[in-house]
């Protein structure tokens, strides 16, 4: 690493903290998942605030408790979940863009709304790319998650002008219950009654949720047969023989054998990524429309 | 074996075949895959392969529309499958295949009959999925079909060779898993430090070869090199 690079040291690092960008699309034929930010919308917004390129790597947090020390000055931005943020123990109100001095310690406290918080840094965190992406994933990057004592590197400040921006950011978009989805490849295998139930019922997120998938509480009884294993994507909704609904998220394997009943829009994947166990959702069916 | 095209979202769709997985179907899929990769690479985000589908993620919806109009007119010839057969050493024992004995008992077979039936065929690699480096293989003897475990094991060691339903496979890394573990291979099936990270590709074949516990325990990198060439 060049000596001019800044160093960020993790003093405390909660479980579920990982480095993410838009993910990798070059590895599916090796069985390598897409990965990338669970809430791409917030990740992209936080990068946009710093005028970063689209693929600048950011930290994704699913729990409070991060304590990180920056050894060189830098500019960081936050988006996604709203959290209690301090720098050197001084609370930061409306934390969106923060100017950091040498030796400053940034801490992330309790989340007030949402489930995933993104910490971007001007120029992006520097780490090796694998197949075009810096996203952490077990067995392909050096770490599958970040932990205390580790270091991340960043570039010197390039553009102080971003500090003049007074961004307006609302989290209303992820508070809506409505999850929009296209009919999945196997939607037609469901009976009209099952289809109606899926679109009418209020579903709740279970505690079995991670970067691979989000399992819902309510069951949908079915007698669908096992299908040949075929491709799945982030946002594919699977229905198991036991009636469980699993919404596949960014780290899901590239293929699956359960019926693929729905495919979430990108925006709804981001929205779902901001929901917590116990939150409720409804599915709203879209027809694939084409721009002329 | 002409596929139909199913639109899923404005930028996602699949080529659909209704046949059961077979060498003939794979030859056709690979032919479509080659055609797509040589003609549409600049407008595609990625292509994913399954047993009976090829899924296409498009950069924009107009590219998908253009493809739909062209795909009807395509008349592709099946691609011939590679001749390569990889020998994969496996130690079949209850020590390394925790479910070998219960699996054999379920099937009214002796463990050695299971081993014989498992090492006999050449399995065709159709695609990779589930985990990085996990081969989806076709060709398991129907005598060895057994539904997956009701409750998946929380920990399956890497290199485990297993049977689930009508399929057999090798866990390239440790993972939870619902398949019956009948043995362990000393080979490495996924290594991100190598290019490519996986040594075999779709269309090639795998044949399992029984080795003893002591061969497994004394396995050297040099031994792997003799197999992976």
Coordinates of C-alpha atoms in Angstrom, one line a residue, chain B residues 16 24 29 51 53-54 109 111 116 119 133-134 138 148 160 182 184 189 202 204 216:
Chain B
X16 CA -36.9 -22.5 -21.6
X24 CA -28.5 -33.9 -25.7
X29 CA -27.9 -25.3 -24.2
X51 CA -30.5 -27.9 -16.0
X53 CA -32.9 -22.9 -18.6
X54 CA -30.5 -20.3 -19.7
X109 CA -27.4 -52.2 0.0
X111 CA -21.6 -49.9 1.8
X116 CA -19.5 -49.7 -6.6
X119 CA -17.8 -45.0 -8.8
X133 CA -17.1 -24.5 -7.3
X134 CA -20.1 -26.8 -6.8
X138 CA -26.1 -35.7 -14.1
X148 CA -32.6 -35.2 1.1
X160 CA -17.6 -34.1 1.2
X182 CA -21.0 -40.8 1.8
X184 CA -14.6 -37.2 1.2
X189 CA -12.6 -27.7 -5.9
X202 CA -19.6 -27.6 -18.0
X204 CA -16.8 -32.3 -19.1
X216 CA -6.7 -39.6 2.2

